Tab-separated table of C-alpha atoms in Angstrom:
chain	number	residue	atom	x	y	z
A	1	UNK	CA	20.393	1.731	14.641
A	2	UNK	CA	19.184	2.466	18.127
A	3	UNK	CA	18.421	-0.788	20.135
A	4	UNK	CA	19.841	-2.738	17.208
A	5	UNK	CA	16.232	-3.149	15.887
A	6	UNK	CA	15.349	-4.040	12.262
A	7	UNK	CA	12.340	-1.962	11.469
A	8	UNK	CA	9.631	-2.933	8.841
A	9	UNK	CA	6.861	-0.618	7.616
A	10	UNK	CA	3.945	-2.354	5.895
A	11	UNK	CA	1.301	-0.494	4.013
A	12	UNK	CA	-2.061	-1.984	2.852
A	13	UNK	CA	-3.936	-1.437	-0.322
A	14	UNK	CA	-7.133	0.496	-0.417
A	15	UNK	CA	-7.228	3.027	-3.257
A	16	UNK	CA	-8.113	6.667	-2.161
A	17	UNK	CA	-8.303	5.418	1.387
A	18	UNK	CA	-4.631	5.576	1.340
A	19	UNK	CA	-5.274	9.194	2.740
A	20	UNK	CA	-5.816	7.422	6.072
A	21	UNK	CA	-2.299	5.879	5.754
A	22	UNK	CA	-0.752	9.334	5.009
A	23	UNK	CA	-2.614	10.724	8.179
A	24	UNK	CA	-0.862	7.877	10.225
A	25	UNK	CA	2.507	8.408	8.569
A	26	UNK	CA	2.376	12.115	8.861
A	27	UNK	CA	2.396	11.829	12.691
A	28	UNK	CA	4.936	9.125	12.677
A	29	UNK	CA	7.409	11.261	10.666
A	30	UNK	CA	6.862	14.234	13.028
A	31	UNK	CA	7.574	11.936	15.875
A	32	UNK	CA	10.890	10.643	14.504
A	33	UNK	CA	11.918	14.024	13.205
A	34	UNK	CA	13.234	12.955	9.879
A	35	UNK	CA	12.650	11.021	6.579
A	36	UNK	CA	11.090	7.585	7.015
A	37	UNK	CA	13.586	6.032	4.737
A	38	UNK	CA	16.118	6.587	7.514
A	39	UNK	CA	14.079	4.898	10.079
A	40	UNK	CA	12.777	1.748	8.323
A	41	UNK	CA	15.131	-0.945	6.880
A	42	UNK	CA	12.374	-2.545	4.878
A	43	UNK	CA	9.238	-1.062	3.426
A	44	UNK	CA	6.389	-3.236	1.813
A	45	UNK	CA	3.324	-1.885	-0.030
A	46	UNK	CA	0.450	-3.034	-1.909
A	47	UNK	CA	-1.554	-1.043	-4.425
A	48	UNK	CA	-1.912	2.482	-2.813
A	49	UNK	CA	0.633	1.364	-0.221
A	50	UNK	CA	3.101	0.552	-2.911
A	51	UNK	CA	2.757	4.318	-4.238
A	52	UNK	CA	3.297	5.661	-0.748
A	53	UNK	CA	5.967	3.143	0.209
A	54	UNK	CA	7.974	3.694	-3.001
A	55	UNK	CA	7.966	7.426	-2.543
A	56	UNK	CA	9.026	7.272	1.051
A	57	UNK	CA	11.977	4.731	-0.008
A	58	UNK	CA	12.933	7.313	-2.466
A	59	UNK	CA	13.438	9.766	0.401
A	60	UNK	CA	10.197	11.775	-0.139
A	61	UNK	CA	8.503	13.303	2.942
A	62	UNK	CA	5.004	12.322	3.872
A	63	UNK	CA	3.812	15.902	3.137
A	64	UNK	CA	5.382	15.602	-0.276
A	65	UNK	CA	3.550	12.432	-0.937
A	66	UNK	CA	0.264	13.911	0.409
A	67	UNK	CA	0.561	16.739	-2.002
A	68	UNK	CA	0.904	14.385	-4.887
A	69	UNK	CA	-2.133	12.322	-3.657
A	70	UNK	CA	-4.066	15.398	-3.458
A	71	UNK	CA	-3.191	16.233	-7.137
A	72	UNK	CA	-3.155	12.830	-8.824
A	73	UNK	CA	-5.269	10.333	-6.855
A	74	UNK	CA	-8.350	12.466	-6.936
A	75	UNK	CA	-7.929	12.850	-10.719
A	76	UNK	CA	-7.520	9.158	-11.222
A	77	UNK	CA	-10.453	7.923	-9.118
A	78	UNK	CA	-12.818	10.481	-10.777
A	79	UNK	CA	-12.441	8.754	-14.152
A	80	UNK	CA	-15.162	6.631	-15.396
A	81	UNK	CA	-13.718	3.913	-17.638
A	82	UNK	CA	-10.924	1.389	-16.892
A	83	UNK	CA	-8.601	2.673	-19.703
A	84	UNK	CA	-9.186	6.199	-18.563
A	85	UNK	CA	-8.112	5.223	-14.945
A	86	UNK	CA	-5.137	3.364	-16.140
A	87	UNK	CA	-4.094	6.340	-18.279
A	88	UNK	CA	-4.286	8.732	-15.332
A	89	UNK	CA	-2.415	6.221	-13.355
A	90	UNK	CA	0.411	6.030	-15.951
A	91	UNK	CA	0.555	9.828	-15.886
A	92	UNK	CA	1.041	9.765	-12.100
A	93	UNK	CA	3.862	7.248	-12.454
A	94	UNK	CA	5.612	9.020	-15.206
A	95	UNK	CA	5.362	12.393	-13.433
A	96	UNK	CA	6.303	11.151	-10.026
A	97	UNK	CA	8.913	8.332	-10.605
A	98	UNK	CA	10.232	9.617	-13.838
A	99	UNK	CA	11.418	6.304	-15.105
A	100	UNK	CA	13.899	5.722	-12.178
A	101	UNK	CA	14.890	2.140	-11.293
A	102	UNK	CA	15.178	0.247	-8.025
A	103	UNK	CA	18.933	1.332	-7.475
A	104	UNK	CA	17.696	4.847	-6.545
A	105	UNK	CA	15.833	3.510	-3.507
A	106	UNK	CA	17.387	4.515	-0.089
A	107	UNK	CA	16.003	1.370	1.717
A	108	UNK	CA	14.857	-2.081	1.046
A	109	UNK	CA	11.405	-2.570	-0.591
A	110	UNK	CA	8.848	-4.851	-1.603
A	111	UNK	CA	5.979	-4.094	-4.188
A	112	UNK	CA	3.257	-6.510	-4.310
A	113	UNK	CA	1.576	-7.406	-7.615
A	114	UNK	CA	-0.515	-10.520	-8.878
A	115	UNK	CA	0.269	-12.485	-12.112
A	116	UNK	CA	-2.784	-12.573	-14.200
A	117	UNK	CA	-2.248	-15.689	-16.057
A	118	UNK	CA	-0.282	-17.770	-13.631
A	119	UNK	CA	-2.361	-16.696	-10.580
A	120	UNK	CA	0.617	-16.188	-8.213
A	121	UNK	CA	2.190	-13.200	-6.488
A	122	UNK	CA	4.972	-11.251	-7.969
A	123	UNK	CA	6.777	-9.093	-5.759
A	124	UNK	CA	9.250	-6.485	-6.940
A	125	UNK	CA	12.190	-6.257	-4.542
A	126	UNK	CA	15.404	-4.306	-4.148
A	127	UNK	CA	17.895	-6.583	-2.458
A	128	UNK	CA	19.235	-9.985	-3.638
A	129	UNK	CA	19.011	-11.207	-0.077
A	130	UNK	CA	15.220	-10.910	-0.378
A	131	UNK	CA	15.201	-13.431	-3.063
A	132	UNK	CA	13.728	-16.774	-2.106
A	133	UNK	CA	15.640	-18.925	-4.717
A	134	UNK	CA	16.788	-18.045	-8.273
A	135	UNK	CA	19.492	-15.624	-6.841
A	136	UNK	CA	21.607	-16.413	-9.951
A	137	UNK	CA	19.082	-14.398	-12.226
A	138	UNK	CA	17.994	-11.874	-9.585
A	139	UNK	CA	17.550	-8.194	-10.831
A	140	UNK	CA	16.319	-5.534	-8.485
A	141	UNK	CA	12.610	-4.967	-9.556
A	142	UNK	CA	12.979	-7.620	-12.263
A	143	UNK	CA	14.783	-4.984	-14.221
A	144	UNK	CA	11.725	-2.704	-14.697
A	145	UNK	CA	11.191	0.890	-13.527
A	146	UNK	CA	9.642	1.659	-10.032
A	147	UNK	CA	6.850	3.424	-11.929
A	148	UNK	CA	5.862	0.312	-13.887
A	149	UNK	CA	5.949	-1.907	-10.793
A	150	UNK	CA	3.716	0.529	-8.873
A	151	UNK	CA	1.224	0.764	-11.844
A	152	UNK	CA	0.908	-3.061	-11.614
A	153	UNK	CA	0.357	-3.151	-8.020
A	154	UNK	CA	-2.398	-0.490	-8.422
A	155	UNK	CA	-4.174	-2.210	-11.294
A	156	UNK	CA	-7.429	-3.153	-9.608
A	157	UNK	CA	-8.832	-5.166	-12.623
A	158	UNK	CA	-11.472	-4.873	-14.017
A	159	UNK	CA	-11.762	-1.216	-12.785
A	160	UNK	CA	-8.271	-0.520	-14.284
A	161	UNK	CA	-6.748	-2.323	-17.193
A	162	UNK	CA	-4.191	-4.970	-16.628
A	163	UNK	CA	-0.475	-3.773	-16.618
A	164	UNK	CA	1.934	-5.534	-18.992
A	165	UNK	CA	5.479	-5.395	-18.215
A	166	UNK	CA	8.703	-6.777	-19.790
A	167	UNK	CA	11.334	-7.989	-17.312
A	168	UNK	CA	15.053	-7.622	-17.772
A	169	UNK	CA	15.308	-11.170	-18.872
A	170	UNK	CA	12.796	-10.581	-21.540
A	171	UNK	CA	9.699	-12.166	-19.996
A	172	UNK	CA	6.301	-10.340	-20.828
A	173	UNK	CA	3.952	-10.623	-17.886
A	174	UNK	CA	0.370	-9.381	-17.335
A	175	UNK	CA	-0.045	-8.062	-13.808
A	176	UNK	CA	-3.125	-6.884	-11.651
A	177	UNK	CA	-3.482	-5.276	-8.330
A	178	UNK	CA	-1.383	-6.811	-5.625
A	179	UNK	CA	-4.393	-6.867	-3.280
A	180	UNK	CA	-5.830	-9.941	-4.941
A	181	UNK	CA	-2.993	-11.906	-3.192
A	182	UNK	CA	-1.750	-9.774	-0.238
A	183	UNK	CA	-3.807	-6.614	0.367
A	184	UNK	CA	-2.046	-6.460	3.662
A	185	UNK	CA	1.539	-7.316	2.875
A	186	UNK	CA	2.997	-7.562	6.532
A	187	UNK	CA	3.132	-11.393	6.333
A	188	UNK	CA	5.290	-11.230	3.139
A	189	UNK	CA	7.542	-8.629	4.670
A	190	UNK	CA	8.125	-10.559	7.903
A	191	UNK	CA	9.059	-13.721	5.709
A	192	UNK	CA	11.521	-11.557	3.645
A	193	UNK	CA	13.189	-10.175	6.906
A	194	UNK	CA	13.307	-13.646	8.626
A	195	UNK	CA	14.081	-16.016	5.842
A	196	UNK	CA	15.717	-13.713	3.293
A	197	UNK	CA	17.620	-11.012	5.154
A	198	UNK	CA	18.225	-13.508	8.146
A	199	UNK	CA	17.010	-11.172	10.816
A	200	UNK	CA	16.466	-12.666	14.187
A	201	UNK	CA	12.771	-12.447	15.151
A	202	UNK	CA	13.574	-10.722	18.450
A	203	UNK	CA	15.261	-7.814	16.597
A	204	UNK	CA	12.229	-7.062	14.436
A	205	UNK	CA	9.858	-4.175	15.117
A	206	UNK	CA	6.981	-4.116	12.627
A	207	UNK	CA	4.543	-1.098	11.939
A	208	UNK	CA	1.609	-2.331	9.797
A	209	UNK	CA	-0.582	0.533	8.662
A	210	UNK	CA	-3.998	-0.139	7.007
A	211	UNK	CA	-6.495	2.303	5.441
A	212	UNK	CA	-9.294	2.112	7.979
A	213	UNK	CA	-12.549	0.307	7.733
A	214	UNK	CA	-15.773	2.225	6.653
A	215	UNK	CA	-19.464	1.701	6.011
A	216	UNK	CA	-20.547	1.006	2.375
A	217	UNK	CA	-21.990	3.778	0.466
A	218	UNK	CA	-25.878	3.551	0.724
A	219	UNK	CA	-27.163	6.507	-1.161
A	220	UNK	CA	-26.092	8.589	-4.162
A	221	UNK	CA	-23.487	10.676	-2.540
A	222	UNK	CA	-21.733	11.357	-5.915
A	223	UNK	CA	-21.916	10.532	-9.547
A	224	UNK	CA	-20.392	7.227	-8.985
A	225	UNK	CA	-22.886	5.845	-6.608
A	226	UNK	CA	-24.155	3.563	-9.195
A	227	UNK	CA	-20.750	1.775	-9.202
A	228	UNK	CA	-21.005	0.736	-5.493
A	229	UNK	CA	-24.233	-1.129	-6.547
A	230	UNK	CA	-22.599	-3.375	-9.175
A	231	UNK	CA	-21.996	-6.849	-7.870
A	232	UNK	CA	-18.290	-6.746	-9.340
A	233	UNK	CA	-17.529	-3.571	-7.295
A	234	UNK	CA	-19.042	-5.109	-4.236
A	235	UNK	CA	-17.108	-8.280	-4.716
A	236	UNK	CA	-13.733	-6.445	-5.130
A	237	UNK	CA	-14.228	-4.365	-1.922
A	238	UNK	CA	-15.221	-7.435	-0.098
A	239	UNK	CA	-12.312	-9.364	-1.510
A	240	UNK	CA	-9.769	-6.844	-0.429
A	241	UNK	CA	-11.298	-6.661	3.109
A	242	UNK	CA	-11.344	-10.256	3.602
A	243	UNK	CA	-7.865	-10.610	2.333
A	244	UNK	CA	-6.621	-7.940	4.692
A	245	UNK	CA	-8.248	-9.487	7.806
A	246	UNK	CA	-7.182	-13.064	6.855
A	247	UNK	CA	-3.520	-11.989	6.339
A	248	UNK	CA	-3.341	-10.392	9.591
A	249	UNK	CA	-5.015	-13.400	11.359
A	250	UNK	CA	-2.245	-15.673	9.739
A	251	UNK	CA	0.474	-13.126	10.744
A	252	UNK	CA	-0.728	-13.420	14.287
A	253	UNK	CA	-0.769	-17.261	14.283
A	254	UNK	CA	2.787	-17.570	12.632
A	255	UNK	CA	4.471	-14.582	13.936
A	256	UNK	CA	2.765	-13.662	17.104
A	257	UNK	CA	5.944	-13.608	18.879
A	258	UNK	CA	7.271	-10.810	16.533
A	259	UNK	CA	6.775	-7.289	17.948
A	260	UNK	CA	4.167	-5.653	15.724
A	261	UNK	CA	1.688	-2.803	15.940
A	262	UNK	CA	-1.172	-2.778	13.683
A	263	UNK	CA	-2.946	0.564	12.947
A	264	UNK	CA	-6.258	0.366	11.086
A	265	UNK	CA	-9.318	1.634	12.818
A	266	UNK	CA	-12.954	0.953	12.145
A	267	UNK	CA	-15.396	3.844	11.636
A	268	UNK	CA	-19.220	3.092	11.833
A	269	UNK	CA	-20.668	6.737	11.348
A	270	UNK	CA	-22.836	6.916	8.141
A	271	UNK	CA	-21.045	10.059	7.096
A	272	UNK	CA	-17.755	8.084	6.864
A	273	UNK	CA	-19.267	5.853	4.161
A	274	UNK	CA	-16.753	5.568	1.282
A	275	UNK	CA	-15.010	3.177	-1.031
A	276	UNK	CA	-11.726	2.776	-2.792
A	277	UNK	CA	-12.838	5.129	-5.623
A	278	UNK	CA	-13.450	8.054	-3.336
A	279	UNK	CA	-12.529	11.403	-4.984
A	280	UNK	CA	-14.263	14.092	-2.809
A	281	UNK	CA	-11.407	16.093	-1.328
A	282	UNK	CA	-13.571	17.091	1.706
A	283	UNK	CA	-14.102	13.372	2.614
A	284	UNK	CA	-10.557	12.449	1.915
A	285	UNK	CA	-9.304	15.182	4.189
A	286	UNK	CA	-11.437	13.800	6.986
A	287	UNK	CA	-10.073	10.299	6.276
A	288	UNK	CA	-6.524	11.723	6.495
A	289	UNK	CA	-7.570	13.221	9.920
A	290	UNK	CA	-8.887	9.886	11.093
A	291	UNK	CA	-5.438	8.557	10.401
A	292	UNK	CA	-3.641	11.129	12.458
A	293	UNK	CA	-6.076	10.565	15.299
A	294	UNK	CA	-5.468	6.706	15.169
A	295	UNK	CA	-1.736	7.350	15.518
A	296	UNK	CA	-2.383	8.866	18.960
A	297	UNK	CA	-3.732	5.461	20.268
A	298	UNK	CA	-0.517	3.852	19.445
A	299	UNK	CA	1.949	6.599	19.951
A	300	UNK	CA	3.539	5.011	23.074
A	301	UNK	CA	4.505	1.651	21.368
A	302	UNK	CA	5.554	3.507	18.201
A	303	UNK	CA	7.847	5.699	20.101
A	304	UNK	CA	9.505	2.649	21.629
A	305	UNK	CA	9.810	0.907	18.291
A	306	UNK	CA	11.174	3.889	16.482
A	307	UNK	CA	13.278	5.997	18.968
């Protein structure tokens, strides 16, 4: 690759706010003039970031991913009950990933999930070099499909049902949203690159993309206003936001010497109030536009990292 860089793309979780991520990536793809799977050596994603990252790693364009989001994510988030959301999420995974395995990926990947019983991360990876121990039993994606791994990463329990998978070695595991352990997966991605893939820190160029920060919903903007008032919903949102910030702070402390650009802007205008369950297409389009505008503030360093 140009400049002998090893490039990492890290994508946060955040439900429907992933439209912001798509806005940023739209501009990055236009800048580099080709598929992002050809420009990044490793893509990590949590929750909504796992959907986007997996599709990019399969060779999809950002516009193709946006079209799928516009069709499916709005449908998922408009459902009321956890089993309805999970059923719609399964429909998305079945339609989009069609049962393909990790051998179909065009670049290395990490999909972050959380083990419900053991309370530890479970990260689905594509390359044995990313394994931190137990290399003798390594299987790409633990032997499951990309669609199953993505469903697990997006299962924001209790608002989605837990996702049960059976690994290639026959283990049955209950999984929930990766955002409970690493809503911002950049730290894990850098650890894989340096400790697993043995990339020298000075060769790394990291692009970490969030979903933006928004005011909480204060009034009944839609039929799901009541949900924003439930303590459990507030706690979920707060947990994800604190996790995101703490992981980035830890990355700065441990890997501040690694060239990294973090793109996730805060918006304070009352009209930007939203949450992970947003399903108003007009609002989501504005969020995507915000992502495109955020790209412009980092264009110089992104061009240096990716050209």
